[in-house]
C-alpha atoms as an extended CHARMM CRD file, in Angstrom:
* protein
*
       217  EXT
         1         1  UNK       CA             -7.6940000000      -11.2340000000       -4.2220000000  PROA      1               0.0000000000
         2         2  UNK       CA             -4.5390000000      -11.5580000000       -1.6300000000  PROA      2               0.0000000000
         3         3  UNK       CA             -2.4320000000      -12.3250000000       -4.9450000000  PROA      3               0.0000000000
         4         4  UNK       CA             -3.1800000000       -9.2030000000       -6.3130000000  PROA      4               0.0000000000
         5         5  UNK       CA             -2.8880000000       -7.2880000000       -3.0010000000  PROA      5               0.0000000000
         6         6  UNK       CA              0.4800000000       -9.1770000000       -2.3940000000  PROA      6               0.0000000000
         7         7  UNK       CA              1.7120000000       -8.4420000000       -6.0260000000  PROA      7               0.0000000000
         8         8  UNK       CA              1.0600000000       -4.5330000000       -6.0310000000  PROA      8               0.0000000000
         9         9  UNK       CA              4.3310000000       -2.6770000000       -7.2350000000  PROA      9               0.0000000000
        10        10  UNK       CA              3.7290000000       -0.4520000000       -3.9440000000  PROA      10              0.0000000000
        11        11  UNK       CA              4.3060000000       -3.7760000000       -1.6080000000  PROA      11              0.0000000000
        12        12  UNK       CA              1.3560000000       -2.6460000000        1.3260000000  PROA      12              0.0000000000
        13        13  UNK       CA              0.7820000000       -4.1590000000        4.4450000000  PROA      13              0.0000000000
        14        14  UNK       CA             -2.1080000000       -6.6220000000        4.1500000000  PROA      14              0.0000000000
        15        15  UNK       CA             -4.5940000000       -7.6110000000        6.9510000000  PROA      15              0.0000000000
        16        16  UNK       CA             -6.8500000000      -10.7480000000        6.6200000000  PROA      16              0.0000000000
        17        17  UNK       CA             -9.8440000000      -12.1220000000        8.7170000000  PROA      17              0.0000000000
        18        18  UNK       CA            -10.6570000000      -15.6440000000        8.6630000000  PROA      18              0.0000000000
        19        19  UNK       CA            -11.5530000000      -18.7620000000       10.3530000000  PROA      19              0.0000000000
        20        20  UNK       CA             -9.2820000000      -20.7300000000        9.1900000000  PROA      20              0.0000000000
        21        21  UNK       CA             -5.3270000000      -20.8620000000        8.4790000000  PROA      21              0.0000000000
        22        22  UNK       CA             -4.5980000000      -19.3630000000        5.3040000000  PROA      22              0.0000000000
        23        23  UNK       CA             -2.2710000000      -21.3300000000        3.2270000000  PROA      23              0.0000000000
        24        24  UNK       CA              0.6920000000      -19.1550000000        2.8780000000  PROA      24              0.0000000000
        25        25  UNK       CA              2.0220000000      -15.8730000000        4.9990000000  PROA      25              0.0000000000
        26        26  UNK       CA              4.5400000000      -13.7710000000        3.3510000000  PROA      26              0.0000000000
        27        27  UNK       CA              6.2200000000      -11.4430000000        5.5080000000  PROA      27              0.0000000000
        28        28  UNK       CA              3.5360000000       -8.4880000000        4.0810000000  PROA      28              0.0000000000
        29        29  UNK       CA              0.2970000000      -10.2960000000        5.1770000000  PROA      29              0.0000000000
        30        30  UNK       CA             -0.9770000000      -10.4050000000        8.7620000000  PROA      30              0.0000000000
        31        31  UNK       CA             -3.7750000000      -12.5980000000        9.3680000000  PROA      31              0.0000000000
        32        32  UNK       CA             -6.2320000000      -12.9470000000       12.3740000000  PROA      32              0.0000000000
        33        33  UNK       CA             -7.6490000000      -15.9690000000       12.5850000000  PROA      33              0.0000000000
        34        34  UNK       CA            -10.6260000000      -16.7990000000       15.0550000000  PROA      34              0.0000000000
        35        35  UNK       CA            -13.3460000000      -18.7020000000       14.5000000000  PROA      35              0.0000000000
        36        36  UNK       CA            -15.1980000000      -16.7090000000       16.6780000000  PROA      36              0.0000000000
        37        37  UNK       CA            -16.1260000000      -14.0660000000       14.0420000000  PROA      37              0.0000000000
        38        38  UNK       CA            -17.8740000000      -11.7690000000       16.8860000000  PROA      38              0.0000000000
        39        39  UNK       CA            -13.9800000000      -10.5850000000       17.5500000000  PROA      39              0.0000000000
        40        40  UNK       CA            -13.4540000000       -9.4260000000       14.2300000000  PROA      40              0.0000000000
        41        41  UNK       CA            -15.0440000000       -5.9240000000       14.1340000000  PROA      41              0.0000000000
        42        42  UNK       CA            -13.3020000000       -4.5190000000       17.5180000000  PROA      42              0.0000000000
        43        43  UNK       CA             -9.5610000000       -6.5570000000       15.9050000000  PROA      43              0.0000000000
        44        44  UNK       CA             -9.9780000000       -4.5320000000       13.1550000000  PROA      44              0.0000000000
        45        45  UNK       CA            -10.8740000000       -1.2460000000       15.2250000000  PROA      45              0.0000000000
        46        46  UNK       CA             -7.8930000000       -1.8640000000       17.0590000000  PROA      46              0.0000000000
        47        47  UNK       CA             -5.3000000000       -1.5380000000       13.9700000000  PROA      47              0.0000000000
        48        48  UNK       CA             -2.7540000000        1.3440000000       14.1920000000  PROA      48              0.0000000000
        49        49  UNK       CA             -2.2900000000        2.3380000000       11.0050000000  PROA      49              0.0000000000
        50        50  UNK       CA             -5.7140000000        2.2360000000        9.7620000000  PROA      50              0.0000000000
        51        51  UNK       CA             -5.8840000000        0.5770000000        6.4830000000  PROA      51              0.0000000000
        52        52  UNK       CA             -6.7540000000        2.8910000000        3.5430000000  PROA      52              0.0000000000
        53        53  UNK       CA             -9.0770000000        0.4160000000        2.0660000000  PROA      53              0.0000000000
        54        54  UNK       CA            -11.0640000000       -2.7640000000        3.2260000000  PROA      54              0.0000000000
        55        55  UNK       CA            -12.0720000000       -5.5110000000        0.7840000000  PROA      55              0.0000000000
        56        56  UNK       CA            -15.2180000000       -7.5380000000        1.8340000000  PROA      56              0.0000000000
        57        57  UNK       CA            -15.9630000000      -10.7980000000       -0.3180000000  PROA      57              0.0000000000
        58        58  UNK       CA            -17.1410000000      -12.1870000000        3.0850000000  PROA      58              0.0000000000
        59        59  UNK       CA            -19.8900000000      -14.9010000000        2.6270000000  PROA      59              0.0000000000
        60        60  UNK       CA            -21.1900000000      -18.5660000000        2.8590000000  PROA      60              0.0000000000
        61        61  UNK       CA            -24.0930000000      -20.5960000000        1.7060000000  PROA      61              0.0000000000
        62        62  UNK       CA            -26.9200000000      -22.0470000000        3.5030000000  PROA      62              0.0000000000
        63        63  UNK       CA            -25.8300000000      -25.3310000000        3.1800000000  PROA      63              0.0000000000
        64        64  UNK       CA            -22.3950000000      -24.6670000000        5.0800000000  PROA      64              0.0000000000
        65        65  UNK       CA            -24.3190000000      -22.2500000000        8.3350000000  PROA      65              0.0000000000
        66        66  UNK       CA            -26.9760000000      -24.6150000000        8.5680000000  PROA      66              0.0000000000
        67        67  UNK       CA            -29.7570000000      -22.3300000000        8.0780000000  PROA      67              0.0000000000
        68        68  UNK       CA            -30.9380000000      -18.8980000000        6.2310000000  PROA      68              0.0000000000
        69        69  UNK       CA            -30.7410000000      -16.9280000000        9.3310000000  PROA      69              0.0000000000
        70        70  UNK       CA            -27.5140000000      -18.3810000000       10.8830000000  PROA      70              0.0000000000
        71        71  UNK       CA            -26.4290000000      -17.4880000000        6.6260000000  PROA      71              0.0000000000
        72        72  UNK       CA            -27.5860000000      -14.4680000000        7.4310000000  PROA      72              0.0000000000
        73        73  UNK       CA            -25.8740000000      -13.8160000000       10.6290000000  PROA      73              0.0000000000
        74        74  UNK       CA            -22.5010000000      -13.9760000000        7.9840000000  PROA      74              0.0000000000
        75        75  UNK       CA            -23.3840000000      -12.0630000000        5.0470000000  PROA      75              0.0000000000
        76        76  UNK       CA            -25.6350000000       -9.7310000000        6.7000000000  PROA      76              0.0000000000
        77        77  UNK       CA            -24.7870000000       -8.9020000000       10.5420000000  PROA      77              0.0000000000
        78        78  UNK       CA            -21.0420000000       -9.5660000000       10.3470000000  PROA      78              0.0000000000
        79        79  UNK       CA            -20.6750000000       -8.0430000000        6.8690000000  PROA      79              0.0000000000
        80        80  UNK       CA            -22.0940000000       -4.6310000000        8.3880000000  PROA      80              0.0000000000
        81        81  UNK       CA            -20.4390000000       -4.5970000000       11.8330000000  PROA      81              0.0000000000
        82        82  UNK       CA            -17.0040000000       -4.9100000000        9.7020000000  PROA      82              0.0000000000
        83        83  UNK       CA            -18.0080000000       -2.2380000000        7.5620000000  PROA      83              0.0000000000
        84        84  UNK       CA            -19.3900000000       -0.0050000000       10.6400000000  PROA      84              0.0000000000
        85        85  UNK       CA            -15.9460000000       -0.8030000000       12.4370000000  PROA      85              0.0000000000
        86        86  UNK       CA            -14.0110000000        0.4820000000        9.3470000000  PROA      86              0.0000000000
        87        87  UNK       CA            -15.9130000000        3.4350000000        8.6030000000  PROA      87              0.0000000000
        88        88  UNK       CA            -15.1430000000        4.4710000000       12.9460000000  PROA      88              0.0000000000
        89        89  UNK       CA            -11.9090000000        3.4960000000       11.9890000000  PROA      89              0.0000000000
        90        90  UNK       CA            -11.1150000000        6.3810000000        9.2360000000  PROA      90              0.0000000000
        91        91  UNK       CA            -10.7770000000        3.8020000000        6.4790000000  PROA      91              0.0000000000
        92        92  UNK       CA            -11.0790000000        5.6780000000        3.4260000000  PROA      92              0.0000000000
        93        93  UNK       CA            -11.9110000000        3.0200000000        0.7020000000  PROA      93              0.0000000000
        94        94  UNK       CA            -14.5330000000        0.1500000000        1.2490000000  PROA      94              0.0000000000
        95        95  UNK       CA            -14.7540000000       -2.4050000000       -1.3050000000  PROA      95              0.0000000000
        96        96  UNK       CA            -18.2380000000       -5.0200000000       -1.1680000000  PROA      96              0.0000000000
        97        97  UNK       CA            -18.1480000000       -7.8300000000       -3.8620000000  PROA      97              0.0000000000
        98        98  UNK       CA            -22.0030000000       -8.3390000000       -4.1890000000  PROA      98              0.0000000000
        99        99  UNK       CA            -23.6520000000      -10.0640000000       -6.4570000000  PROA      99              0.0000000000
       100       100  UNK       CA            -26.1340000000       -9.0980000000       -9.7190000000  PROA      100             0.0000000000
       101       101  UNK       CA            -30.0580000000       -8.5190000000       -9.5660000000  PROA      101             0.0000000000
       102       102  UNK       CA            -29.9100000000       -8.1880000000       -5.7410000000  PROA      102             0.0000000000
       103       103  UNK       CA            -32.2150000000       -5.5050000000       -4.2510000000  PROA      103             0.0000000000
       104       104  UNK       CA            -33.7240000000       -4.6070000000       -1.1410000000  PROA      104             0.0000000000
       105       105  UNK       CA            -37.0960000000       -4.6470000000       -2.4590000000  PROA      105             0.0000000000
       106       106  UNK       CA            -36.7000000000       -8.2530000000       -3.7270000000  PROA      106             0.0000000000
       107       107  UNK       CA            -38.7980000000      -11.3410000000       -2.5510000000  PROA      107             0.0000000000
       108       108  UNK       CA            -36.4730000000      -13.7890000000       -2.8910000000  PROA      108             0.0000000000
       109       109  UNK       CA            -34.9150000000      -13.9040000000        0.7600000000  PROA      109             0.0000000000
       110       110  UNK       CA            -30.7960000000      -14.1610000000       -0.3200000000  PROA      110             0.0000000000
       111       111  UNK       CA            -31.0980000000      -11.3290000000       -3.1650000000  PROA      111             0.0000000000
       112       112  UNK       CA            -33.6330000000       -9.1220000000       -0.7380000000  PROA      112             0.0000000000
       113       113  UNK       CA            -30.5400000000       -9.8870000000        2.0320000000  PROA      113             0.0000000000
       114       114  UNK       CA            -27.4960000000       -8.9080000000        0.0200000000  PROA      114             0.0000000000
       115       115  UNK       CA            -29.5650000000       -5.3860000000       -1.5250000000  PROA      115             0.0000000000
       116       116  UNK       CA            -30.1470000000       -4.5900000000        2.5110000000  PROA      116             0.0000000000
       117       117  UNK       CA            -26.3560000000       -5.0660000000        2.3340000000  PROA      117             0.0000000000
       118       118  UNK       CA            -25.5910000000       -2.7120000000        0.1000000000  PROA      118             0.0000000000
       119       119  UNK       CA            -28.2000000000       -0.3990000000        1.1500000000  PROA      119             0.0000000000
       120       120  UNK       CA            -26.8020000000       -0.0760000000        4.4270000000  PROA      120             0.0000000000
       121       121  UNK       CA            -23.0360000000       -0.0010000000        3.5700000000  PROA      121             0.0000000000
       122       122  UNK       CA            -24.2560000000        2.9430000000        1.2420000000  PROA      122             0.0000000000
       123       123  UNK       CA            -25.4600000000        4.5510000000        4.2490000000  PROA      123             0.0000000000
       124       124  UNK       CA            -22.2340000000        4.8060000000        5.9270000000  PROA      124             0.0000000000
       125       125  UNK       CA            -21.0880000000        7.0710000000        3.5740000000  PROA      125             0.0000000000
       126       126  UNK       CA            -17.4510000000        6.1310000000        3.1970000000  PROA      126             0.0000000000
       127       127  UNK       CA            -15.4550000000        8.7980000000        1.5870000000  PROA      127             0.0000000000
       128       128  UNK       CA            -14.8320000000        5.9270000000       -1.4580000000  PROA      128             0.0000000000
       129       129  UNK       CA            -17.5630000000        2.9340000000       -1.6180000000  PROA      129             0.0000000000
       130       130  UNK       CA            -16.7520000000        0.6500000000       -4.6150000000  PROA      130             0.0000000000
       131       131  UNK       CA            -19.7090000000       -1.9880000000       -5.1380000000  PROA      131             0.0000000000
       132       132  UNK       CA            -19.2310000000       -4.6350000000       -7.3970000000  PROA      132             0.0000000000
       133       133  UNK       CA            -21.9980000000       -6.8270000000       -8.9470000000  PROA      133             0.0000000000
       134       134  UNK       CA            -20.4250000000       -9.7140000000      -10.5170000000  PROA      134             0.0000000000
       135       135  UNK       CA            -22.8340000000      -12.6450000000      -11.9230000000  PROA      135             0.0000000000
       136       136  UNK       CA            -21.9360000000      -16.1150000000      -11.9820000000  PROA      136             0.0000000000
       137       137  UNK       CA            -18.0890000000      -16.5620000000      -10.3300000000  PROA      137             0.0000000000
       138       138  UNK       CA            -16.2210000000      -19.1900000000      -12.9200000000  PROA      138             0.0000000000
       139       139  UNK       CA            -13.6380000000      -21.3220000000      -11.1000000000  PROA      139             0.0000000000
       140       140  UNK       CA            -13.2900000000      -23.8240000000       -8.0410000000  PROA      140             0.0000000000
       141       141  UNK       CA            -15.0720000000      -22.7590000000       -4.7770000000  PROA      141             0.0000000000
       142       142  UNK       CA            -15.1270000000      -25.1260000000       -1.4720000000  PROA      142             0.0000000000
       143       143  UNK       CA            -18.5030000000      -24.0180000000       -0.8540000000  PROA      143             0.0000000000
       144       144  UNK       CA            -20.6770000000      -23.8250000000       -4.2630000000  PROA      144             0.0000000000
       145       145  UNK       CA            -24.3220000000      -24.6690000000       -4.1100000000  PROA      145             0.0000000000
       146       146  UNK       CA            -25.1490000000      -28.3830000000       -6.1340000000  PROA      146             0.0000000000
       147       147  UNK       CA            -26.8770000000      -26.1290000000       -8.5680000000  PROA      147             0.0000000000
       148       148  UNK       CA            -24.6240000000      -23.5900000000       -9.0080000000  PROA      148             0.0000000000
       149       149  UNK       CA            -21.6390000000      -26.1930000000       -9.1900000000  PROA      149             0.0000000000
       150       150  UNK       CA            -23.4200000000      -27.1270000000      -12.3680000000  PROA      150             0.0000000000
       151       151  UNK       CA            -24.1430000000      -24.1610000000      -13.6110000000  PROA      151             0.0000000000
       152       152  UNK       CA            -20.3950000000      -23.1150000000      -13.0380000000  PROA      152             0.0000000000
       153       153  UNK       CA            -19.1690000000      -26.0090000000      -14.8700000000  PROA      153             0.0000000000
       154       154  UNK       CA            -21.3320000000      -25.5320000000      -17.5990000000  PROA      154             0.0000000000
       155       155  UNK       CA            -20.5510000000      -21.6630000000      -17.8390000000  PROA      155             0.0000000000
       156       156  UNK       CA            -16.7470000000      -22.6840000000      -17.9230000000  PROA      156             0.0000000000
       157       157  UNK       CA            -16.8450000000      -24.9270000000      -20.5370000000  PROA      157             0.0000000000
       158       158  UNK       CA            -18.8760000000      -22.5630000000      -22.7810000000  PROA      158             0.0000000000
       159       159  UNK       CA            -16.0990000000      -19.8640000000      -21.8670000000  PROA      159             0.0000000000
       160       160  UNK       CA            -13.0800000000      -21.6800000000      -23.0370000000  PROA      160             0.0000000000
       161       161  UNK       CA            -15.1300000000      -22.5060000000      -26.3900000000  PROA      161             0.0000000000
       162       162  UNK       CA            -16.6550000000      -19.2060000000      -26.8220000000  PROA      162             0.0000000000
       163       163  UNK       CA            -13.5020000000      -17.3200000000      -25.4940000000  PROA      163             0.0000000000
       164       164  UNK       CA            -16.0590000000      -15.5750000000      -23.1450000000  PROA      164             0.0000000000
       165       165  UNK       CA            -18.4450000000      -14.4990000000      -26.2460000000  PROA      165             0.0000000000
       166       166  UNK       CA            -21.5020000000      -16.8920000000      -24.5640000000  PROA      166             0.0000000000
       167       167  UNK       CA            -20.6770000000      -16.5350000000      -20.8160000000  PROA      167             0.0000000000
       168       168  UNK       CA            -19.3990000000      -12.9020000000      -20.2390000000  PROA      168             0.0000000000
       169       169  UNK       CA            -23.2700000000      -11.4840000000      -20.0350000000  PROA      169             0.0000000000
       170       170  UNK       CA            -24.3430000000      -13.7170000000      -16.9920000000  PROA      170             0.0000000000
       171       171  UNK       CA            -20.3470000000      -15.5870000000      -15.6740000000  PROA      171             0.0000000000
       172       172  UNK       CA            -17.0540000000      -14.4540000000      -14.7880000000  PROA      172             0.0000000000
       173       173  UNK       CA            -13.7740000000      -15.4790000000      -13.9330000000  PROA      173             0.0000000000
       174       174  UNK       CA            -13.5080000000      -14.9460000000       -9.8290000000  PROA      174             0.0000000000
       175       175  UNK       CA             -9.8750000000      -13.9040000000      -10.0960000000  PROA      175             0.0000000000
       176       176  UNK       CA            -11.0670000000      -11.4350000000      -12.9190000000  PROA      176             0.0000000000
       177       177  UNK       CA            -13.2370000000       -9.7890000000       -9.9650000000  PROA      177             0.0000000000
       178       178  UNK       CA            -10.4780000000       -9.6840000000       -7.3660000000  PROA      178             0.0000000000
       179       179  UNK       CA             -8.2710000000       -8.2020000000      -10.0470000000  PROA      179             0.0000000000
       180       180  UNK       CA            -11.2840000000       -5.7630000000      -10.5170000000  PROA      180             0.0000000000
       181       181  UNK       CA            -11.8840000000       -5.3620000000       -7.2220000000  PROA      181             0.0000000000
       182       182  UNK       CA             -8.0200000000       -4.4910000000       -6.0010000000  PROA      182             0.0000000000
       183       183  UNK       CA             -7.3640000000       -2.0330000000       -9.2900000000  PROA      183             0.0000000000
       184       184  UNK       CA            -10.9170000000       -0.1760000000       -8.1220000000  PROA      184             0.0000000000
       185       185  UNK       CA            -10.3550000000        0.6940000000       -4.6420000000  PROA      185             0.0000000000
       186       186  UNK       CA             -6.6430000000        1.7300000000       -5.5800000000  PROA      186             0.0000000000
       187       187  UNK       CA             -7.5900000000        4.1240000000       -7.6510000000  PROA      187             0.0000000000
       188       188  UNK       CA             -9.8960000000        5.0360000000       -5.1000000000  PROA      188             0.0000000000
       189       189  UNK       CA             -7.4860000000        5.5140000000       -2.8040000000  PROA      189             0.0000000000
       190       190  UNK       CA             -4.8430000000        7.2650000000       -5.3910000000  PROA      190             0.0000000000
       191       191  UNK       CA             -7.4800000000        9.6800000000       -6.0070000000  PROA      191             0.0000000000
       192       192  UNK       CA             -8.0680000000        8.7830000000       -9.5850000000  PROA      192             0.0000000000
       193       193  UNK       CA            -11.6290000000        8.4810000000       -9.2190000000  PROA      193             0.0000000000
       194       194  UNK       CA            -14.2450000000       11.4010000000       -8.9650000000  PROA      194             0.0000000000
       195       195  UNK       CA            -17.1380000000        9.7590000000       -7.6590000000  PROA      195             0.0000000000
       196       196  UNK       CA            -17.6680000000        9.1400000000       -4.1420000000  PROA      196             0.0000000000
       197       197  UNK       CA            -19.7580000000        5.7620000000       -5.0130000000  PROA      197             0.0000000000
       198       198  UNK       CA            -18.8830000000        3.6900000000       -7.5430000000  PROA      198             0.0000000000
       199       199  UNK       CA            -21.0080000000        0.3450000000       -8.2300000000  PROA      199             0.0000000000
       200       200  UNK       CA            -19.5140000000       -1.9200000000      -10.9000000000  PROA      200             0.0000000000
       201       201  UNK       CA            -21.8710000000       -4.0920000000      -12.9050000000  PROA      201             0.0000000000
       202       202  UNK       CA            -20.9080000000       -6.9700000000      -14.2670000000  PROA      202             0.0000000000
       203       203  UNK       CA            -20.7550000000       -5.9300000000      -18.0150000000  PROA      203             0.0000000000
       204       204  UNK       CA            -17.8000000000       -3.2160000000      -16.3980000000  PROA      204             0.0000000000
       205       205  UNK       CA            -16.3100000000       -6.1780000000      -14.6630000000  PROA      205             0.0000000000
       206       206  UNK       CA            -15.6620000000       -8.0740000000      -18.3030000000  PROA      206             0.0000000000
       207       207  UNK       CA            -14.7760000000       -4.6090000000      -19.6320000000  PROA      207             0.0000000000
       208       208  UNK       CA            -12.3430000000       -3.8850000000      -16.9630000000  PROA      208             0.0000000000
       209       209  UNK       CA            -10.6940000000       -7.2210000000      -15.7300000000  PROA      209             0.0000000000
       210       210  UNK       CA            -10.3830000000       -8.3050000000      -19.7020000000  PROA      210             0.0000000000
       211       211  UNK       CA            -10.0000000000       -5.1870000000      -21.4130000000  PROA      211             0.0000000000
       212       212  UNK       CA             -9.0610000000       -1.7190000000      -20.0660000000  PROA      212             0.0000000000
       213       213  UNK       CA             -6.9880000000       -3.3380000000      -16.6830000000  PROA      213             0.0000000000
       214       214  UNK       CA             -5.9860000000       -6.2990000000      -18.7500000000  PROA      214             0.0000000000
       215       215  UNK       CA             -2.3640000000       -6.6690000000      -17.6340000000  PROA      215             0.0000000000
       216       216  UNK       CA             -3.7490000000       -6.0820000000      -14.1930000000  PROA      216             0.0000000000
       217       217  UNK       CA             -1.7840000000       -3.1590000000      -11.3130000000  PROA      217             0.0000000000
């Protein structure tokens, strides 16, 4: 997602929030890092300008926090007190990168966790809220679950034989999303859109990233 941020023709200012050092810093990225995520929200209360949109792919898997509530404490708590310190902030445009078949209402505990997510981001009633619901993210991730490392390989090979044909209803290419996810909220924020809520499902995502916004912003 920073490449497409970075590579916009309008060149904005770009602030991250991580834990660790991000590989590269051209001059138009700013990043706080502190592992101590419980800084985060008031950092990004404190920016002068406010950003015009905030991008939230923020997450990590049981494995790597130890434990479903301390997984919890990431893609729950600190998800929403981001979110709450944007929307007190005046940012216009939030951006969540969900996942598919989540729901409040669900009895599987990581689906019924990100649906309270989105519930509760919808809730804060952001003048632009762009939800996207990708399904399987293609590609190489540091912190991919044994299963879904398989499953990820698999749906990648069957993409580059298929050309996408047998993996675009259930996979997708992660840098597909953040292209997705970067054109949305701009057009959020240019005014192009309408609709105060916008949730993109993954059969928009393929339609989008390799179709419509194909030679990306």
């Amino acid at each position: 997602m920073l490449s497409t941020l970075l590579s916009l023709p309008s060149h904005p200012s770009v602030h991250t929030f991580s834990r660790r050092s991000l590989p590269t810093t051209p001059p138009a990225l700013t990043p706080f890092i502190n592992s101590d995520t419980s800084t985060w929200p008031s950092k990004l209360s404190a920016l002068s300008p406010t950003p015009g949109i905030f991008f939230s792919a923020l997450g990590t898997t049981r494995r790597i926090a130890g434990s479903f509530e301390a997984q919890r404490a990431i893609d729950f708590d600190l998800n929403l007190s981001l979110a709450k310190a944007a929307r007190e902030s005046g940012v216009n445009v939030y951006v969540l990168i969900s996942s598919f078949m989540v729901s409040s209402s669900s009895s599987m505990p990581y689906s019924k966790m990100k649906g309270e997510l989105e519930d509760e981001v919808k809730k804060l009633d952001f003048p632009f809220t762009v939800i996207l619901k990708p399904g399987l993210l293609l590609g190489s991730r540091e912190d991919s679950r044994p299963g879904e490392a398989i499953a990820r390989a698999i749906g990648s090979g069957l993409g580059r034989l298929s050309n996408g044909w047998l993996t675009d209803g259930f996979a997708v290419d992660a840098d597909i999303v953040a292209k997705v996810a970067v054109i949305a909220g701009m057009q959020c924020l240019e005014g192009k859109r309408a609709e105060r809520l916008w949730i993109v499902s993954q059969s928009d995502i393929i339609k989008l990233g390799k179709t419509e916004w194909k030679t990306g912003p």
